[in-house]
XYZ file of C-alpha atoms in Angstrom:
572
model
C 59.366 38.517 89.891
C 59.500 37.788 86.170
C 62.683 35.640 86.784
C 60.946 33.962 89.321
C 57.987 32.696 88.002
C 59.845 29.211 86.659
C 58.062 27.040 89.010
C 54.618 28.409 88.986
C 55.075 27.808 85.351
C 55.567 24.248 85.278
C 52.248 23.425 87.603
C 50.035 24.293 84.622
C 49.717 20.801 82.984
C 50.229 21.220 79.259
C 47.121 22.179 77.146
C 44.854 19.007 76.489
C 41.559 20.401 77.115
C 38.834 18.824 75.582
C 36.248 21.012 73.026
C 32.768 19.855 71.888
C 32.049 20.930 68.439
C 28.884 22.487 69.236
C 31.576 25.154 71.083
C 34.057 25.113 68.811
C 32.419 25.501 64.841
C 35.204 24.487 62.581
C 37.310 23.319 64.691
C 40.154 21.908 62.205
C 39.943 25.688 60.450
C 40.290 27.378 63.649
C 42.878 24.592 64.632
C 44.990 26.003 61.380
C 44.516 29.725 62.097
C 45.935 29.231 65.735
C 48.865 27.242 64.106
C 49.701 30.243 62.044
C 49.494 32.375 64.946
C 51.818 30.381 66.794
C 49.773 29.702 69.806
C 47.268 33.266 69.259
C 50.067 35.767 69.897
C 49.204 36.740 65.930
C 46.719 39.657 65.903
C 43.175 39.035 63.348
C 44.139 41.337 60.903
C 48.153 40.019 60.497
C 46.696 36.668 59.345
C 44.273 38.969 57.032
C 47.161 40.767 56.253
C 49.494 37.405 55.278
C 46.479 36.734 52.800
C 47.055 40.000 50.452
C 48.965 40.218 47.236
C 52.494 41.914 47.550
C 51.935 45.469 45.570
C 54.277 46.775 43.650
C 56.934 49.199 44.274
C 55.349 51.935 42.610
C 51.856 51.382 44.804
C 53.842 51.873 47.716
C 52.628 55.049 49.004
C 48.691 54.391 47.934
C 48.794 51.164 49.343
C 50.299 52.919 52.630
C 47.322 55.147 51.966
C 44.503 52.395 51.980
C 45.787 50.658 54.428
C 45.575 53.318 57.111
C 42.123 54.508 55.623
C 41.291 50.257 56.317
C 42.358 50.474 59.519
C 40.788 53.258 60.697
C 37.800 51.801 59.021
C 38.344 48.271 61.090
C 38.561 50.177 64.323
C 35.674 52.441 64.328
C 33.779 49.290 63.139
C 35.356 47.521 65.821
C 34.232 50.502 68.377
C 30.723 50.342 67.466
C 30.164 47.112 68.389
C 27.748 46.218 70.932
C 27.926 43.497 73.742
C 25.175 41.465 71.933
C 27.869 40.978 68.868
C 30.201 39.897 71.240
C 27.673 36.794 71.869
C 26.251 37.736 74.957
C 22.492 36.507 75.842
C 19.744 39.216 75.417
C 19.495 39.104 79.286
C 23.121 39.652 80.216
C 23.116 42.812 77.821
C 19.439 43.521 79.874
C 21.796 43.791 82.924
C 24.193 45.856 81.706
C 22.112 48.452 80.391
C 20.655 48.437 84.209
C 24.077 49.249 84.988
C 24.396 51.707 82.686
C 27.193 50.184 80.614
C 26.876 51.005 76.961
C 29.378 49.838 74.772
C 32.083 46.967 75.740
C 35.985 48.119 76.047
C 38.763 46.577 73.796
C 39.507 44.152 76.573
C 36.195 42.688 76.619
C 36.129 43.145 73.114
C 38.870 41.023 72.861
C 38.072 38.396 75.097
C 34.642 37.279 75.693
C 34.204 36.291 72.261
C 37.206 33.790 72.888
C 35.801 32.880 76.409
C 32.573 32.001 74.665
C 33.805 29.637 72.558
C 35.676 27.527 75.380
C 39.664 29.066 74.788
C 42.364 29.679 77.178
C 42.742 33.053 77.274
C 45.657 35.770 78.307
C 44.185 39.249 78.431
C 46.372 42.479 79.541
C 44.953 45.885 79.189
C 45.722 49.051 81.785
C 44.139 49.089 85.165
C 40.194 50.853 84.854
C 40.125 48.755 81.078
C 37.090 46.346 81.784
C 39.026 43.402 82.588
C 36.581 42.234 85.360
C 33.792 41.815 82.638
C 36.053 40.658 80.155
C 35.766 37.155 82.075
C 32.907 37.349 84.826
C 29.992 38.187 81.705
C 31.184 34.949 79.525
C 31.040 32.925 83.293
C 27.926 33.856 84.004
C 26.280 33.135 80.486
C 28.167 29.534 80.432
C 26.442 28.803 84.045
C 22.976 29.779 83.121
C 23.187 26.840 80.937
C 24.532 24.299 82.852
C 24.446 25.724 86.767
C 25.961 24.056 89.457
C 28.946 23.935 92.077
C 32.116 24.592 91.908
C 31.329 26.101 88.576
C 34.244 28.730 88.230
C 36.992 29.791 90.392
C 38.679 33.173 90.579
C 41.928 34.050 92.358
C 43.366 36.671 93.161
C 46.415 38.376 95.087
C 44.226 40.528 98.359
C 41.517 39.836 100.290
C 39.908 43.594 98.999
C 40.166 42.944 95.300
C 38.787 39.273 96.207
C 35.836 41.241 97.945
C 35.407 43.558 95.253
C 35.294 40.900 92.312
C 32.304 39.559 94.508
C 30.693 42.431 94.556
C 30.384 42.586 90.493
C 30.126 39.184 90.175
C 26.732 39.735 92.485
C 25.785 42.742 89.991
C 26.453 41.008 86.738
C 24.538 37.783 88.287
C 21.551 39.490 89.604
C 18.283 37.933 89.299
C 19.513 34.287 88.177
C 20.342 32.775 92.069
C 23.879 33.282 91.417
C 25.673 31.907 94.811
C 29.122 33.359 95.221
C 31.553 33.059 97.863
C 34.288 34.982 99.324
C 37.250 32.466 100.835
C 40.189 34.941 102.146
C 42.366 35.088 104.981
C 41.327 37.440 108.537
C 37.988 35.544 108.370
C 36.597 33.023 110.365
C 37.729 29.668 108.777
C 34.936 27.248 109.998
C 32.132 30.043 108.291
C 34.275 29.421 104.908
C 34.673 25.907 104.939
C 30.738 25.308 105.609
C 30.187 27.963 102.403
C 32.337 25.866 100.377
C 30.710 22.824 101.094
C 27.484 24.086 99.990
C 29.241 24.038 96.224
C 28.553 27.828 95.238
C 28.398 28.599 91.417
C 31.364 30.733 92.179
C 34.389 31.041 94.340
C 36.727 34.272 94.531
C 39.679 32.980 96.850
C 43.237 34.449 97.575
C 45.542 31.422 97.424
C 46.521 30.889 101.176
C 42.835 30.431 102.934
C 41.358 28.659 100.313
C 44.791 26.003 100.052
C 44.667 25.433 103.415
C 40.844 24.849 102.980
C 41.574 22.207 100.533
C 44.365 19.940 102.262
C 42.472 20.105 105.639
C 38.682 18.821 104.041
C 38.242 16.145 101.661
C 35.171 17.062 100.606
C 35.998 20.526 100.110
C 38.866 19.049 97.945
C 36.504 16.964 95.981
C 33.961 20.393 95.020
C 36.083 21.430 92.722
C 36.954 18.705 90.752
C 34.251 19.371 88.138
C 35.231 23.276 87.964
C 34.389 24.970 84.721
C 37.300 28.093 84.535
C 40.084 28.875 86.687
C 40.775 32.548 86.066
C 43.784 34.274 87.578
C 43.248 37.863 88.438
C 46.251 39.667 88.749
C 47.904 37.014 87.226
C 51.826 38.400 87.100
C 51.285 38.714 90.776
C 49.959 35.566 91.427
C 53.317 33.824 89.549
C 55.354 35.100 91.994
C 57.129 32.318 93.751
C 55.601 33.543 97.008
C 52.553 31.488 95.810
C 53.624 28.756 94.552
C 52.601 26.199 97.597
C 49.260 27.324 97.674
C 48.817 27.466 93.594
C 49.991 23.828 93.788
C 47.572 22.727 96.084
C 44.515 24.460 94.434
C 45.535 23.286 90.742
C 45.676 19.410 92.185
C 42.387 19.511 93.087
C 40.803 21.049 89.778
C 40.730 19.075 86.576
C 43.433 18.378 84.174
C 41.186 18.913 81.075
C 37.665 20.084 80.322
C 39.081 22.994 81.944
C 39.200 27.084 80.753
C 42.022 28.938 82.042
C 41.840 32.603 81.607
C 44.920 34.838 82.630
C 44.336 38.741 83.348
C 46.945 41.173 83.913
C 47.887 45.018 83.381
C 50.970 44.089 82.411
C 52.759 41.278 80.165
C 55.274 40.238 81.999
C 58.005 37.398 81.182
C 56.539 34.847 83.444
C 53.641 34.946 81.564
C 54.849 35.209 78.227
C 56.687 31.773 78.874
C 53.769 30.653 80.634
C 51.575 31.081 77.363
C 54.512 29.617 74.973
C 55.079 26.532 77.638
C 51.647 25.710 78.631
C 48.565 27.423 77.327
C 49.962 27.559 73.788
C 46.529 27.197 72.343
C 45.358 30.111 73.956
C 43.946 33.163 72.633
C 46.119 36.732 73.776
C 44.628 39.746 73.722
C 47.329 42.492 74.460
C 45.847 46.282 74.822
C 49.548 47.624 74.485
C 53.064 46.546 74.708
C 55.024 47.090 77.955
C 53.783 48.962 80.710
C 51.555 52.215 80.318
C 49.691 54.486 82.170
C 46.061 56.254 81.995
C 45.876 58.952 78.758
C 44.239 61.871 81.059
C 46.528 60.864 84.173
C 48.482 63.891 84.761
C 51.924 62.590 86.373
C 54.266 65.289 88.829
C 56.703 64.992 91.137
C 58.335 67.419 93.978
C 61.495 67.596 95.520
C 60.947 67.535 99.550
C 63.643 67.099 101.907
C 62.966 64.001 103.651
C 62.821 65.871 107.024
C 60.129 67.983 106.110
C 57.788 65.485 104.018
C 55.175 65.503 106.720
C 54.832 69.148 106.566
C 54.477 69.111 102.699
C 52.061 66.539 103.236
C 49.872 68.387 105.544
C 49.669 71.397 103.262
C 49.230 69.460 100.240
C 46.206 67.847 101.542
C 44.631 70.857 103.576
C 44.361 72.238 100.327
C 42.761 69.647 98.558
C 39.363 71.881 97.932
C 41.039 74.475 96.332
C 42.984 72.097 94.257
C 39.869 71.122 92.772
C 40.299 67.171 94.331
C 37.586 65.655 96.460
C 39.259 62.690 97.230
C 42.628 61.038 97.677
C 45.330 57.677 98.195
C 48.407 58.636 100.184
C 50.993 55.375 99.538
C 53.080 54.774 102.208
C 55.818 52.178 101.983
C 55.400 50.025 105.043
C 52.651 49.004 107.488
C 53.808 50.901 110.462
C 54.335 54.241 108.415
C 50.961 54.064 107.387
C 49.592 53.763 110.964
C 52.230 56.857 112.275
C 51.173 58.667 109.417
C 47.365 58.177 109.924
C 47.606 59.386 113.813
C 49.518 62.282 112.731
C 46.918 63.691 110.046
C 43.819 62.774 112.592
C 45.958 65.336 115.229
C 46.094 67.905 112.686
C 42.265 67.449 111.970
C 42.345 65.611 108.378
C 39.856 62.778 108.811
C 41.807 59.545 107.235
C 41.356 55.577 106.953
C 43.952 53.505 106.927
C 43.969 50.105 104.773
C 47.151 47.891 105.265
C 47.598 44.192 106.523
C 48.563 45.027 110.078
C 44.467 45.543 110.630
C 42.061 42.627 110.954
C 40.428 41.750 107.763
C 37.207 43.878 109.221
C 39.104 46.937 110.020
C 40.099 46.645 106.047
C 36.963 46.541 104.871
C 35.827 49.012 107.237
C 38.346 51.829 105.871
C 37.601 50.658 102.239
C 33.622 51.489 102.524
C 34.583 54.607 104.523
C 36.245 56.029 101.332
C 34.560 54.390 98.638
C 31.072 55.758 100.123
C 32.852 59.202 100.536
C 32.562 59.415 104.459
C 36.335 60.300 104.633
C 38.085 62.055 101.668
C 42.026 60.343 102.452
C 42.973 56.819 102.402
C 46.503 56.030 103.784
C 47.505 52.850 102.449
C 50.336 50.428 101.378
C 50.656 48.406 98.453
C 47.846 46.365 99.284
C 45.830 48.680 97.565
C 47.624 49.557 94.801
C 45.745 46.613 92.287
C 42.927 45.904 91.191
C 40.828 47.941 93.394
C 38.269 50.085 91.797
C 37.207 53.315 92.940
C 35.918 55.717 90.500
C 36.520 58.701 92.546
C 39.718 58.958 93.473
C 41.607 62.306 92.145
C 44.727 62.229 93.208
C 47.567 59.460 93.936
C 50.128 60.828 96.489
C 53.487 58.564 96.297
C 54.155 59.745 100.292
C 57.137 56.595 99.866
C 58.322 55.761 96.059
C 57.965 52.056 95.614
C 61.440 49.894 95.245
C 59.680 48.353 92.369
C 59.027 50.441 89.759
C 56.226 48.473 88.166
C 54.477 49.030 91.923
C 54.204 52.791 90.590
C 52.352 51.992 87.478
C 49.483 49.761 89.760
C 49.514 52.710 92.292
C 48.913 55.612 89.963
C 46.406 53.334 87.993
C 44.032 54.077 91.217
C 42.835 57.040 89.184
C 42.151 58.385 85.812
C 39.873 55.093 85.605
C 37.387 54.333 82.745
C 38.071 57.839 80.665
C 38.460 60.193 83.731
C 41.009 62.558 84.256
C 43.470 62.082 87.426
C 46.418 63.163 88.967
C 49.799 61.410 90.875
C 51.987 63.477 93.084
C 55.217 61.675 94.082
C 57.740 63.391 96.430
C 60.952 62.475 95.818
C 63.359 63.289 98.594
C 67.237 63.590 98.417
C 67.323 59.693 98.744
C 64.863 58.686 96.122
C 67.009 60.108 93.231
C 67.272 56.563 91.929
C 63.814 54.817 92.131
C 62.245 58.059 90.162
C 65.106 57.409 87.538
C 63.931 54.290 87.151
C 60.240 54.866 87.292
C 61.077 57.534 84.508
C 63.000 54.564 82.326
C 60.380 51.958 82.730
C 57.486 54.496 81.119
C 59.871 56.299 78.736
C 58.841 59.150 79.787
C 60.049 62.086 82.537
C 57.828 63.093 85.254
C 56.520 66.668 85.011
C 58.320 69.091 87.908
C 55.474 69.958 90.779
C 56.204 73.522 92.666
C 55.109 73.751 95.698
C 55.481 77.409 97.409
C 58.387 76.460 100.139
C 57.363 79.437 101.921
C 54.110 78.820 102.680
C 54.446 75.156 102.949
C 57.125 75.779 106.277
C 54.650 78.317 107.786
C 52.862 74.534 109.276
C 55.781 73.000 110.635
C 55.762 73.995 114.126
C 52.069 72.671 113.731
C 53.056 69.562 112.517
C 56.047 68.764 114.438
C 53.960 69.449 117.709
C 51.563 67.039 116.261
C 54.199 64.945 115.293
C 54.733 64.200 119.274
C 51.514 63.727 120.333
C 51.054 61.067 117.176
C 54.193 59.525 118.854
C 52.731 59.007 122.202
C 49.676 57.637 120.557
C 51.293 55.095 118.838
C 52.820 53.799 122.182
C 49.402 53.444 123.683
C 48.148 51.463 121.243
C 51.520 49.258 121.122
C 50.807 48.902 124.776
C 47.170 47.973 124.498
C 47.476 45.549 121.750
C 46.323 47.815 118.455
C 42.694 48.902 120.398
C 42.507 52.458 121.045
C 44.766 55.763 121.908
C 45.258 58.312 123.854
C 42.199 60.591 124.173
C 38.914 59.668 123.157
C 38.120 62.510 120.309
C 41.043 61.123 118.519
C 40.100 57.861 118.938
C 36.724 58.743 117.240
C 37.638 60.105 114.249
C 40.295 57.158 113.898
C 37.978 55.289 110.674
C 37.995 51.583 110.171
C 38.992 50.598 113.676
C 41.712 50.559 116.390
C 44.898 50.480 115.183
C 47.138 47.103 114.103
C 50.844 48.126 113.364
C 51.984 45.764 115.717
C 56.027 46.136 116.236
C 58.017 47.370 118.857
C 57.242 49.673 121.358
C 57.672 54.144 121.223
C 57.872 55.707 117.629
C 60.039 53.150 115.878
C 58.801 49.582 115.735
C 58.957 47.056 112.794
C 56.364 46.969 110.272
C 52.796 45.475 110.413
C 51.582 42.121 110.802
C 51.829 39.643 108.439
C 48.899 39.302 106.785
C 46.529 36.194 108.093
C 48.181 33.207 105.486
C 46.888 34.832 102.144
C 48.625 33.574 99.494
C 51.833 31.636 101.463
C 53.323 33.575 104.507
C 55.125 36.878 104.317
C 54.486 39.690 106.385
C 55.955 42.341 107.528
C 56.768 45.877 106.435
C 59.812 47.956 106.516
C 62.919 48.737 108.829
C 62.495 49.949 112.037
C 65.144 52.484 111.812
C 63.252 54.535 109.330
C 60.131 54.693 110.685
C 61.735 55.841 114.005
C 63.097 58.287 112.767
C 59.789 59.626 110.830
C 57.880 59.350 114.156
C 60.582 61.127 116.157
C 59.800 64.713 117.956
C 60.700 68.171 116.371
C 63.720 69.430 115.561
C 65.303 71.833 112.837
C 62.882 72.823 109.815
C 65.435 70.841 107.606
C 66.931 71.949 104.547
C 65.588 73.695 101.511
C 63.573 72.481 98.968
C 65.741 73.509 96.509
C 68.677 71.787 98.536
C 67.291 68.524 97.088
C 69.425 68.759 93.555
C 68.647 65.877 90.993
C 71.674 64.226 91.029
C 71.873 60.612 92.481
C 72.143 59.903 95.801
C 75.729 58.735 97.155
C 73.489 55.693 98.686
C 69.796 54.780 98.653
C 68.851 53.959 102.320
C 65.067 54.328 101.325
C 64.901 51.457 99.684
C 65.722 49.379 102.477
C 62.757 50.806 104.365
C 60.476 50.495 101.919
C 59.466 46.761 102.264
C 56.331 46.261 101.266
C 53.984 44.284 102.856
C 53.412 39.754 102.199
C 51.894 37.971 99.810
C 48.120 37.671 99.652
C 47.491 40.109 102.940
């Protein structure tokens, strides 16, 4: 992705926005700080730092001495800051005591101040950090000023997180009229475009709708030519060359100059590091951490499953959940279809489950989503279209059911819990054929994930269970193959199916293709996954399979799994 992120590069216009000086105070001074920063990649306190006499060698180790005393000084200092120092209004900091946020993070610590006073900005900080705020509370303050339409746009990779930023846009906004609007694929089109031409104060868009919006309407075009900020949510996803069509559409219609851009990530990648040196070179970077991290309090595991057996681990992993102290879970599963065979099998063996991946209509999605976010079913089954972004306080544990081919993927799954301060824990099973994508999981955080025992006795004692279930799930996913996605075989078990009928699409019996392609979000792409693999994870019973401690960690001969695992298009 990093390599690829060349063109998307080059449609940001070089920086030549525009700054009044009632904005910008000392605007030549700041002009020479961000010089000697070379383009804000220069922390505060290294240009504070450039500014002190050399000591001499025999002040070495006092010096050493003050200067950690300093810093420790600067960041508890720092720490107790309070939103109003930031330079937010007395009424913004009235909502957010409603909401019973306290103190601002280091993102937004780092960032509105920079918003405020009209920069481009690059912030990165770990999933659950406050980036949301970091850019929505600076929006909103700027547009009870000077409100009108199209004042700001946000985009972002999925429809959910596109529905979620809405959602705290509404709650940061409430009580001044804010008028928001949600443009994303699996929706009615003709509803959007008559929402857009109203000229909300705020439109959250994935790429592909709200592109396709703008070439087909004029006037639609012509709403945003007076927009305020673009901010980019997601923003190392959204360089991907998969969007680059659509980005080039929206970016012609918005304005060359008078315009804020503000870039959020978790992670710093190398498109956007060129980005920043090519493009936005005046803008302000706040970086939480360098290279790719995970929560403090997340606990991270793995076990070693045979991959004929993972469904049975599965099952008593997640019966269990009470005593394990976890109220609520995600269970990743690598493609669209897997998630569906999977979901039929845990509703035979009695675990209520929702299933969020793009094979469902945009209102199934949403649908699942509230079901687990409002606690009416304690599993969600999902593929990577959940993995960023999405916040839900609750969640305990992350199950890795398939190890992403990406390893960065595993870093925005796990980052589903042990948000904002709370503890978590990620389970990944790893079977013999996985050997390789934990290795490299393991190398990207520099660390080794802790060993998970699970007791192999007691775990088997469920397998004729689950293998019976196993072929009942199988004929289920045939009937709904045969009736188009809507319904299954027996009406209990269609009942406790949440967020709708099925999806999955693909061929017919246990095997099939992955899901459907995802509705045009963000440039085409669908599909999910081999079929082979999934067939043979649907298939009927068989032999218990080997050991669990048959699975030695040594690497695989070959890595098969990774051609199953194939995620799911852009922007679904």
């Amino acid at each position: 992705m990093d390599e690829g992120g060349d063109d998307a590069i080059q449609l940001f216009k070089p920086g030549k926005r525009k700054r009044a000086a009632a904005v910008l105070k000392g605007e030549k001074h700041s002009k020479a700080k961000s010089d000697a920063k070379a383009g804000g990649a220069l922390p505060e306190d290294a240009e504070q730092q450039q500014q002190q006499p050399v000591r001499a060698l025999g002040e070495a180790s006092t010096s050493g001495q003050e200067q950690q005393q300093q810093q420790k000084q600067d960041d508890d200092d720092e720490e107790e800051r309070s939103f109003k120092d930031l330079g937010l209004s007395d009424w913004l900091c009235g909502v957010l005591s409603t909401l019973g946020i306290a103190r601002p993070t280091p993102v937004q610590r780092g960032c509105i101040p920079a918003v405020l006073a009209g920069r481009d900005v690059i912030g990165t900080a770990q999933t659950g950090s406050g980036k949301t705020a970091a850019f929505a509370l600076p929006i909103l303050q700027r547009l009870a000023k000077d409100p009108y339409g199209v004042f700001a746009l946000v985009l972002t990779p999925t429809r959910e997180l596109a529905v979620q930023l809405a959602e705290q846009f509404r709650a940061f906004g409430a009580g001044m009229n804010l008028r928001e609007c949600v443009v994303i694929g699996g929706v009615e089109q003709q509803q959007q475009a008559k929402q857009l031409a109203r000229r909300p104060h705020v439109v959250i868009a994935t790429p592909g709708r709200l592109a396709e919006l703008i070439a087909t309407d004029d006037g639609i075009s012509r709403g945003f030519s007076r927009t305020r900020f673009l901010v980019m949510d997601e923003a190392d996803r959204l360089l991907d060359p998969t969007f680059e069509a659509p980005l080039r559409t929206i970016l012609a219609a918005l304005p060359g100059e008078d315009r804020q851009t503000l870039l959020f990530s978790a992670t710093m990648t190398q498109a956007l590091v060129k980005l920043q040196a090519e493009r936005l070179a005046g803008a302000h970077v706040f970086q939480a951490y360098t290279g790719l991290q995970t929560a403090e309090r997340l606990r991270q595991e793995y076990v070693f499953v045979p991959a004929k057996v993972k469904e049975v681990y599965l099952y008593h992993l997640l019966e269990g959940m009470g005593a394990l102290g976890v109220r609520s879970a995600i269970v990743f599963v690598g493609t669209c279809r897997g998630c569906q065979l999977l979901g039929l099998l845990l509703r035979e063996l009695g675990l209520p489950c929702a299933e969020l991946h793009s094979g469902k209509s945009q209102r199934d999605r949403l649908s699942a989503l509230n079901a687990f976010k409002s606690e009416a079913v304690p599993l969600l089954l999902a593929t990577d279209v959940a993995s960023r972004g999405l916040d839900i306080p609750t969640v305990d544990l992350v199950v890795n059911f398939d190890l992403p081919v990406a390893a960065r993927d595993y870093v925005h799954r796990v980052g589903r819990t042990a948000r904002a301060g709370r503890r978590g824990w990620s389970l990944s099973f790893v079977t013999q054929y996985d050997v390789d994508l934990v290795h490299a999981i393991e190398a990207l955080l520099g660390q080794q994930l802790a060993a998970h025992e699970m007791p192999e006795e007691e775990v088997l004692k469920g397998i004729t269970r689950v293998y019976a279930a196993k072929r009942r799930a199988a004929l289920d996913a045939i009937d709904l193959d045969r009736r188009g996605g809507g319904g299954g075989r027996g009406g209990a078990r269609a009942k406790r199916s949440v967020g709708g009928g099925g999806g999955g699409g693909g061929g017919g019996g246990g095997g099939g293709g992955g899901g459907g392609g995802g509705g045009g979000d963000g440039g085409g792409g669908g599909g999910g996954g081999s079929g082979g693999a999934g067939a043979k994870r649907s298939g009927g019973g068989g032999g218990g399979g080997g050991r669990a401690g048959d699975a030695k960690r040594e690497k695989a001969p070959s890595s098969k799994r990774a051609k199953k695992s194939g995620g799911e298009g852009a922007g679904s």
